[in-house]
CSV table of C-alpha atoms in Angstrom, one decimal:
chain,number,residue,atom,x,y,z
A,14,MET,CA,19.3,-9.0,-8.4
A,15,THR,CA,19.5,-5.3,-9.2
A,16,LEU,CA,17.2,-4.3,-12.1
A,17,HIS,CA,17.9,-1.1,-14.1
A,18,ARG,CA,14.5,-1.3,-15.7
A,19,PRO,CA,11.3,-2.0,-13.8
A,20,ILE,CA,8.7,-4.8,-14.1
A,21,ALA,CA,5.3,-3.9,-15.5
A,22,LEU,CA,2.5,-5.1,-13.3
A,23,THR,CA,-1.1,-5.1,-14.6
A,24,MET,CA,-4.1,-4.0,-12.6
A,25,GLY,CA,-6.1,-7.1,-13.1
A,26,ASP,CA,-9.8,-7.0,-12.5
A,27,PRO,CA,-10.1,-3.8,-10.3
A,28,ALA,CA,-13.0,-5.3,-8.3
A,29,GLY,CA,-10.7,-8.2,-7.2
A,30,ILE,CA,-7.7,-8.4,-5.0
A,31,GLY,CA,-5.1,-7.4,-7.6
A,32,PRO,CA,-4.9,-3.7,-6.7
A,33,GLU,CA,-4.6,-4.4,-2.9
A,34,ILE,CA,-2.0,-7.1,-3.2
A,35,ALA,CA,0.0,-4.7,-5.3
A,36,LEU,CA,-0.2,-2.1,-2.6
A,37,MET,CA,0.7,-4.7,0.1
A,38,ALA,CA,3.6,-6.0,-2.0
A,39,TRP,CA,5.0,-2.4,-2.3
A,40,GLN,CA,4.6,-2.0,1.5
A,41,ALA,CA,6.7,-5.1,2.1
A,42,ARG,CA,9.6,-4.0,-0.3
A,43,ASP,CA,12.0,-3.2,2.6
A,44,GLU,CA,11.6,-6.5,4.5
A,45,GLY,CA,14.6,-8.3,3.1
A,46,ASN,CA,12.5,-10.2,0.6
A,47,GLY,CA,14.4,-9.2,-2.5
A,48,LEU,CA,11.4,-7.5,-4.2
A,49,PRO,CA,12.4,-5.9,-7.5
A,50,PRO,CA,11.1,-2.5,-8.6
A,51,PHE,CA,7.8,-2.5,-10.4
A,52,PHE,CA,5.1,-0.1,-11.6
A,53,LEU,CA,1.4,-0.7,-11.9
A,54,VAL,CA,-0.5,0.1,-15.0
A,55,GLY,CA,-3.9,1.5,-14.0
A,56,ASP,CA,-5.8,4.5,-12.7
A,57,PRO,CA,-3.7,6.3,-10.0
A,58,ASP,CA,-6.8,7.9,-8.3
A,59,PHE,CA,-8.5,4.5,-8.1
A,60,ILE,CA,-5.3,2.9,-6.6
A,61,GLU,CA,-5.1,5.7,-4.0
A,62,ALA,CA,-8.8,5.3,-3.1
A,63,ARG,CA,-8.3,1.5,-2.7
A,64,ALA,CA,-5.3,2.1,-0.4
A,65,SER,CA,-7.3,4.6,1.7
A,66,GLY,CA,-10.3,2.3,2.0
A,67,LEU,CA,-8.0,-0.5,3.3
A,68,GLY,CA,-6.1,1.9,5.6
A,69,LEU,CA,-2.8,1.3,3.8
A,70,GLN,CA,-0.3,4.1,4.1
A,71,VAL,CA,1.0,3.8,0.5
A,72,PRO,CA,2.0,7.0,-1.4
A,73,VAL,CA,1.2,6.8,-5.1
A,74,ALA,CA,3.3,8.5,-7.8
A,75,GLU,CA,1.9,9.0,-11.2
A,76,VAL,CA,4.9,8.2,-13.4
A,77,GLY,CA,5.8,6.0,-16.4
A,78,PRO,CA,8.4,3.3,-16.6
A,79,ASP,CA,11.3,5.7,-17.2
A,80,LEU,CA,11.0,7.0,-13.6
A,81,ALA,CA,9.7,3.9,-11.9
A,82,VAL,CA,13.0,2.5,-10.6
A,83,GLU,CA,13.9,5.9,-9.2
A,84,VAL,CA,10.5,6.5,-7.5
A,85,PHE,CA,10.0,2.9,-6.3
A,86,PRO,CA,11.8,3.3,-2.9
A,87,ARG,CA,9.5,6.1,-1.7
A,88,ALA,CA,6.2,5.6,-3.6
A,89,LEU,CA,4.2,3.0,-5.6
A,90,PRO,CA,4.7,4.0,-9.3
A,91,VAL,CA,1.4,3.9,-11.2
A,92,MET,CA,1.3,4.6,-14.9
A,93,PRO,CA,-2.1,6.0,-16.0
A,94,LEU,CA,-4.0,4.1,-18.8
A,95,PRO,CA,-3.1,5.8,-22.1
A,96,SER,CA,-6.8,6.4,-22.9
A,97,GLY,CA,-7.2,8.3,-19.7
A,98,THR,CA,-9.9,5.9,-18.5
A,99,ARG,CA,-11.0,6.3,-14.9
A,100,VAL,CA,-11.9,3.2,-12.9
A,101,GLY,CA,-14.8,3.2,-10.5
A,102,ALA,CA,-14.8,-0.4,-9.4
A,103,ILE,CA,-16.3,-1.5,-6.0
A,104,ALA,CA,-14.3,-4.2,-4.3
A,105,GLY,CA,-16.0,-7.6,-4.6
A,106,ARG,CA,-18.5,-6.5,-7.2
A,107,PRO,CA,-17.3,-7.5,-10.7
A,108,ASP,CA,-18.7,-5.3,-13.4
A,109,ALA,CA,-18.4,-5.5,-17.2
A,110,ALA,CA,-18.0,-1.7,-17.2
A,111,ASN,CA,-14.4,-2.2,-16.0
A,112,ALA,CA,-13.6,-4.7,-18.7
A,113,GLY,CA,-12.1,-2.1,-21.1
A,114,ALA,CA,-9.7,-0.8,-18.4
A,115,THR,CA,-8.7,-4.3,-17.5
A,116,LEU,CA,-7.8,-5.2,-21.1
A,117,GLU,CA,-6.1,-1.8,-21.7
A,118,SER,CA,-3.9,-2.4,-18.7
A,119,ILE,CA,-2.7,-5.8,-20.1
A,120,MET,CA,-2.2,-4.5,-23.6
A,121,THR,CA,-0.3,-1.4,-22.4
A,122,ALA,CA,2.0,-3.5,-20.2
A,123,VAL,CA,2.7,-6.0,-22.9
A,124,GLY,CA,3.6,-3.1,-25.3
A,125,LEU,CA,6.0,-1.7,-22.7
A,126,VAL,CA,7.8,-5.0,-22.2
A,127,ARG,CA,8.0,-5.7,-26.0
A,128,SER,CA,9.5,-2.2,-26.5
A,129,GLY,CA,12.1,-2.7,-23.8
A,130,GLN,CA,10.8,-0.1,-21.4
A,131,ALA,CA,10.0,-2.8,-18.9
A,132,VAL,CA,12.1,-5.9,-18.3
A,133,ALA,CA,9.3,-8.3,-17.6
A,134,LEU,CA,5.5,-8.6,-17.3
A,135,VAL,CA,3.6,-9.6,-14.1
A,136,THR,CA,-0.2,-9.9,-14.4
A,137,ASN,CA,-2.8,-9.6,-11.7
A,138,PRO,CA,-5.8,-11.9,-11.8
A,139,ILE,CA,-8.7,-11.3,-14.2
A,140,ALA,CA,-12.2,-12.8,-14.3
A,141,LYS,CA,-12.6,-14.2,-17.8
A,142,TYR,CA,-16.4,-14.4,-17.6
A,143,VAL,CA,-16.5,-10.6,-17.0
A,144,LEU,CA,-14.4,-10.0,-20.1
A,145,THR,CA,-16.3,-12.6,-22.1
A,146,SER,CA,-19.5,-10.5,-21.6
A,147,VAL,CA,-17.9,-7.7,-23.7
A,148,GLY,CA,-16.6,-10.0,-26.4
A,149,PHE,CA,-13.3,-11.2,-25.1
A,150,ALA,CA,-12.6,-14.1,-27.5
A,151,TYR,CA,-9.7,-16.0,-25.8
A,152,PRO,CA,-10.0,-19.1,-23.5
A,153,GLY,CA,-7.8,-17.3,-20.9
A,154,HIS,CA,-5.1,-14.9,-20.0
A,155,THR,CA,-2.3,-17.1,-21.3
A,156,GLU,CA,-3.8,-17.4,-24.8
A,157,PHE,CA,-4.5,-13.6,-24.9
A,158,LEU,CA,-0.8,-12.9,-24.1
A,159,GLY,CA,0.3,-15.2,-26.8
A,160,ALA,CA,-1.7,-13.2,-29.3
A,161,LEU,CA,-0.3,-9.9,-28.0
A,162,SER,CA,3.3,-11.2,-28.3
A,163,VAL,CA,3.2,-10.9,-32.1
A,164,GLU,CA,2.2,-8.3,-34.7
A,165,PRO,CA,-1.5,-8.4,-35.9
A,166,GLY,CA,-2.0,-11.1,-38.5
A,167,GLU,CA,1.0,-13.2,-37.4
A,168,THR,CA,0.6,-16.6,-35.9
A,169,PRO,CA,1.0,-16.5,-32.1
A,170,PRO,CA,3.4,-18.9,-30.4
A,171,LEU,CA,2.2,-21.8,-28.4
A,172,ALA,CA,2.0,-20.2,-24.9
A,173,VAL,CA,2.6,-22.9,-22.2
A,174,MET,CA,1.3,-22.4,-18.7
A,175,MET,CA,3.6,-23.6,-15.9
A,176,LEU,CA,2.8,-23.4,-12.2
A,177,TRP,CA,6.1,-23.2,-10.4
A,178,SER,CA,7.2,-23.4,-6.7
A,179,GLU,CA,10.3,-24.4,-5.0
A,180,THR,CA,8.8,-27.8,-4.2
A,181,LEU,CA,6.8,-28.6,-7.4
A,182,ALA,CA,6.5,-27.3,-11.0
A,183,VAL,CA,3.7,-28.5,-13.2
A,184,VAL,CA,2.5,-27.9,-16.8
A,185,PRO,CA,-1.1,-28.8,-18.0
A,186,VAL,CA,-0.9,-29.8,-21.7
A,187,THR,CA,-4.6,-28.7,-22.2
A,188,ILE,CA,-5.7,-25.8,-20.2
A,189,HIS,CA,-9.1,-24.0,-20.2
A,190,VAL,CA,-11.3,-26.5,-21.9
A,191,ALA,CA,-14.1,-28.8,-20.8
A,192,LEU,CA,-13.0,-32.3,-19.8
A,193,ARG,CA,-15.1,-33.9,-22.6
A,194,GLN,CA,-12.9,-32.0,-25.1
A,195,VAL,CA,-9.5,-33.2,-23.8
A,196,PRO,CA,-9.3,-36.6,-25.7
A,197,GLU,CA,-9.9,-34.8,-29.0
A,198,LEU,CA,-7.4,-32.0,-28.2
A,199,LEU,CA,-4.7,-34.2,-26.7
A,200,THR,CA,-2.7,-35.0,-29.8
A,201,GLN,CA,0.9,-36.4,-30.1
A,202,ASP,CA,1.9,-33.1,-31.8
A,203,LEU,CA,0.5,-31.0,-28.9
A,204,VAL,CA,2.3,-33.0,-26.3
A,205,VAL,CA,5.6,-32.9,-28.2
A,206,ARG,CA,5.4,-29.2,-28.9
A,207,THR,CA,4.6,-28.4,-25.3
A,208,ALA,CA,7.4,-30.6,-23.9
A,209,ARG,CA,9.9,-29.0,-26.3
A,210,ILE,CA,9.0,-25.5,-25.1
A,211,VAL,CA,9.2,-26.6,-21.4
A,212,ALA,CA,12.6,-28.2,-21.9
A,213,HIS,CA,13.9,-25.2,-23.8
A,214,ASP,CA,12.8,-22.6,-21.3
A,215,LEU,CA,14.0,-24.6,-18.3
A,216,ARG,CA,17.4,-24.6,-19.9
A,217,GLU,CA,17.5,-21.0,-21.2
A,218,ARG,CA,15.6,-19.2,-18.5
A,219,PHE,CA,15.8,-21.4,-15.4
A,220,GLY,CA,19.4,-22.5,-16.0
A,221,ILE,CA,18.8,-26.2,-15.7
A,222,ASP,CA,21.3,-27.9,-18.0
A,223,ARG,CA,19.4,-31.1,-18.6
A,224,PRO,CA,15.8,-30.7,-17.4
A,225,ARG,CA,14.0,-33.8,-16.2
A,226,LEU,CA,10.4,-34.1,-17.4
A,227,VAL,CA,7.7,-36.5,-16.5
A,228,LEU,CA,4.3,-37.0,-18.2
A,229,SER,CA,1.3,-38.2,-16.3
A,230,GLY,CA,-1.3,-40.5,-17.8
A,231,LEU,CA,-4.8,-39.3,-18.8
A,232,ASN,CA,-6.7,-42.3,-17.6
A,233,PRO,CA,-6.6,-44.2,-14.3
A,234,HIS,CA,-3.4,-46.2,-14.0
A,235,ALA,CA,-2.2,-44.5,-17.2
A,236,GLY,CA,-4.7,-46.5,-19.1
A,237,GLU,CA,-3.6,-50.0,-17.8
A,238,ALA,CA,-2.3,-51.0,-21.2
A,239,GLY,CA,-5.4,-49.8,-23.0
A,240,THR,CA,-8.0,-51.4,-20.8
A,241,MET,CA,-9.0,-48.1,-19.2
A,242,GLY,CA,-8.8,-45.9,-22.2
A,243,THR,CA,-6.5,-45.9,-25.2
A,244,GLU,CA,-5.1,-42.3,-25.1
A,245,ASP,CA,-2.2,-43.2,-23.0
A,246,ARG,CA,-1.1,-46.0,-25.2
A,247,ASP,CA,-1.9,-44.5,-28.6
A,248,VAL,CA,-1.1,-40.8,-28.0
A,249,LEU,CA,1.1,-40.2,-24.9
A,250,GLU,CA,3.5,-43.2,-25.3
A,251,PRO,CA,4.4,-42.3,-28.9
A,252,ALA,CA,4.9,-38.7,-27.9
A,253,VAL,CA,7.3,-39.6,-25.1
A,254,ALA,CA,9.2,-41.9,-27.5
A,255,GLN,CA,9.6,-39.1,-30.0
A,256,LEU,CA,10.8,-36.7,-27.4
A,257,GLN,CA,13.3,-39.2,-26.1
A,258,ASP,CA,14.6,-39.7,-29.6
A,259,GLU,CA,15.1,-35.9,-29.8
A,260,GLY,CA,17.3,-36.1,-26.6
A,261,ILE,CA,14.8,-34.7,-24.2
A,262,ASP,CA,14.8,-36.4,-20.7
A,263,ILE,CA,11.2,-37.4,-20.2
A,264,ARG,CA,9.4,-40.4,-18.7
A,265,GLY,CA,5.8,-41.5,-18.9
A,266,PRO,CA,3.0,-41.7,-19.2
A,267,LEU,CA,2.9,-42.6,-15.5
A,268,PRO,CA,-0.2,-42.9,-13.2
A,269,ALA,CA,-1.1,-39.5,-12.0
A,270,ASP,CA,-2.1,-40.6,-8.5
A,271,THR,CA,1.5,-41.6,-7.6
A,272,LEU,CA,3.3,-38.7,-9.2
A,273,PHE,CA,3.2,-36.0,-6.6
A,274,HIS,CA,4.4,-37.6,-3.3
A,275,PRO,CA,7.8,-36.4,-2.0
A,276,ARG,CA,9.9,-39.3,-3.4
A,277,ALA,CA,8.3,-39.0,-6.8
A,278,ARG,CA,8.8,-35.3,-6.9
A,279,ALA,CA,12.6,-35.7,-6.3
A,280,THR,CA,12.9,-37.5,-9.6
A,281,TYR,CA,11.8,-34.7,-12.0
A,282,ASP,CA,12.0,-30.9,-12.5
A,283,VAL,CA,8.5,-30.5,-14.1
A,284,ALA,CA,5.5,-32.7,-14.4
A,285,LEU,CA,3.3,-32.4,-17.5
A,286,THR,CA,-0.3,-33.5,-17.2
A,287,PRO,CA,-3.0,-34.0,-19.9
A,288,THR,CA,-5.6,-31.9,-18.0
A,289,HIS,CA,-5.7,-28.6,-16.1
A,290,ASP,CA,-6.8,-30.0,-12.8
A,291,GLN,CA,-4.3,-32.8,-12.8
A,292,ALA,CA,-1.6,-30.2,-12.6
A,293,LEU,CA,-3.2,-27.5,-10.5
A,294,ILE,CA,-4.7,-29.6,-7.7
A,295,PRO,CA,-1.4,-30.9,-6.5
A,296,ILE,CA,0.5,-27.6,-6.6
A,297,LYS,CA,-2.3,-25.7,-5.0
A,298,THR,CA,-2.3,-28.3,-2.2
A,299,ILE,CA,1.4,-28.3,-1.7
A,300,ALA,CA,2.2,-24.6,-2.4
A,301,PHE,CA,-1.0,-22.6,-2.3
A,302,ASP,CA,0.5,-19.3,-1.1
A,303,ASP,CA,3.9,-19.7,-2.8
A,304,GLY,CA,3.0,-20.9,-6.3
A,305,VAL,CA,3.7,-18.7,-9.3
A,306,ASN,CA,2.2,-18.9,-12.8
A,307,VAL,CA,4.9,-18.7,-15.5
A,308,THR,CA,4.1,-18.5,-19.2
A,309,LEU,CA,6.7,-20.4,-21.3
A,310,GLY,CA,7.2,-19.9,-25.0
A,311,LEU,CA,6.7,-16.2,-25.2
A,312,PRO,CA,9.3,-13.8,-26.4
A,313,PHE,CA,9.2,-12.0,-23.0
A,314,VAL,CA,9.1,-13.0,-19.4
A,315,ARG,CA,5.6,-13.3,-17.9
A,316,THR,CA,4.6,-14.4,-14.4
A,317,SER,CA,1.5,-14.0,-12.3
A,318,PRO,CA,0.1,-15.0,-8.9
A,319,ASP,CA,-1.2,-18.6,-8.7
A,320,HIS,CA,-4.7,-17.5,-7.6
A,321,GLY,CA,-7.8,-15.8,-8.9
A,322,THR,CA,-9.6,-12.5,-8.3
A,323,ALA,CA,-11.0,-13.6,-4.9
A,324,PHE,CA,-14.0,-11.3,-5.2
A,325,ASP,CA,-15.3,-12.8,-1.9
A,326,ILE,CA,-12.5,-11.2,0.1
A,327,ALA,CA,-11.6,-8.2,-2.0
A,328,GLY,CA,-11.5,-4.9,0.0
A,329,LYS,CA,-11.7,-6.7,3.3
A,330,GLY,CA,-8.0,-6.7,4.1
A,331,LEU,CA,-7.8,-10.5,4.1
A,332,ALA,CA,-5.8,-11.0,0.9
A,333,ARG,CA,-2.2,-12.0,1.1
A,334,PRO,CA,0.5,-10.8,-1.4
A,335,ASP,CA,2.8,-13.8,-1.0
A,336,SER,CA,2.1,-15.2,-4.5
A,337,LEU,CA,2.4,-11.8,-6.2
A,338,MET,CA,5.7,-11.2,-4.5
A,339,GLY,CA,6.9,-14.6,-5.6
A,340,ALA,CA,5.8,-13.7,-9.1
A,341,LEU,CA,7.7,-10.5,-9.0
A,342,ARG,CA,10.9,-12.1,-7.7
A,343,LEU,CA,10.7,-14.9,-10.2
A,344,ALA,CA,10.1,-12.5,-13.1
A,345,ALA,CA,13.3,-10.6,-12.1
A,346,ARG,CA,15.3,-13.9,-11.9
A,347,LEU,CA,14.1,-15.0,-15.3
A,348,ALA,CA,14.6,-11.6,-16.9
A,349,GLY,CA,18.2,-11.7,-15.7
A,350,ARG,CA,18.8,-14.9,-17.6
A,351,ARG,CA,16.8,-13.8,-20.7
A,352,PRO,CA,18.3,-15.5,-23.8
């Protein structure tokens, strides 16, 4: 797909692998992988220094989104942070001193997408505990983007996290919360709202005419008729019945332990799960290098790699850009179908 506007890519935590996989992805742009043009929002001098330290021959061009598509074939476009902040991160050493630059990169990129200067948003990984140390008040990246998608004071949309690959797509209904909080948070309303957003975006952005959804149980054996917990019977079953009455193709709750083998996966397009790990363990087992994080329910397209900052390997040349490249390609695909 040919894009006439670029994709905005955030820097992520500069001590992590985000900057280097961005450099590696740009290097692989001519290898027949359909990589769309993108620009990185960050500190051009820092990006050049990281490339040099890794021995990557990547020219960096300090430009904004207006010139990114033109420049992309010959150099990695990097838009400086509007504040002029310089980044001095050391690979593998997370530091709260870089939190401001990390957040500014995200906020700037979102603004460019909302204003139409970029066609979609792709985010590199952040370390939430580093940001929390300077007052970051959101449970995670997804919730922060939901808040940035509306004007100050407006109620943000429910941002739904979907992990997508060609072989499996999953949606956790509750995300970055302790397990002990899940039974309280897992309401019929939350399940219904989440499934509606999933079904809508699968139709409008993924082009699936009648999406097939499945919901896993919370408890072993989906509660075994209430003998192993009542949430499946009292919360999940009514939610599924309500969604079916609305015309959404959804089944469940079904036992989570038999939902992800090949024959089961062939029967649905997306699996919804009550908890974070019920969704992420199977997809990271099946598609660790190829999975992409997609945020549904936002007024713009956002994807990201399906991995974290990987501080332990940052700066060592061991990182792989596969998931980031998949995120860029999927962002371009979804932007081309934007409703």
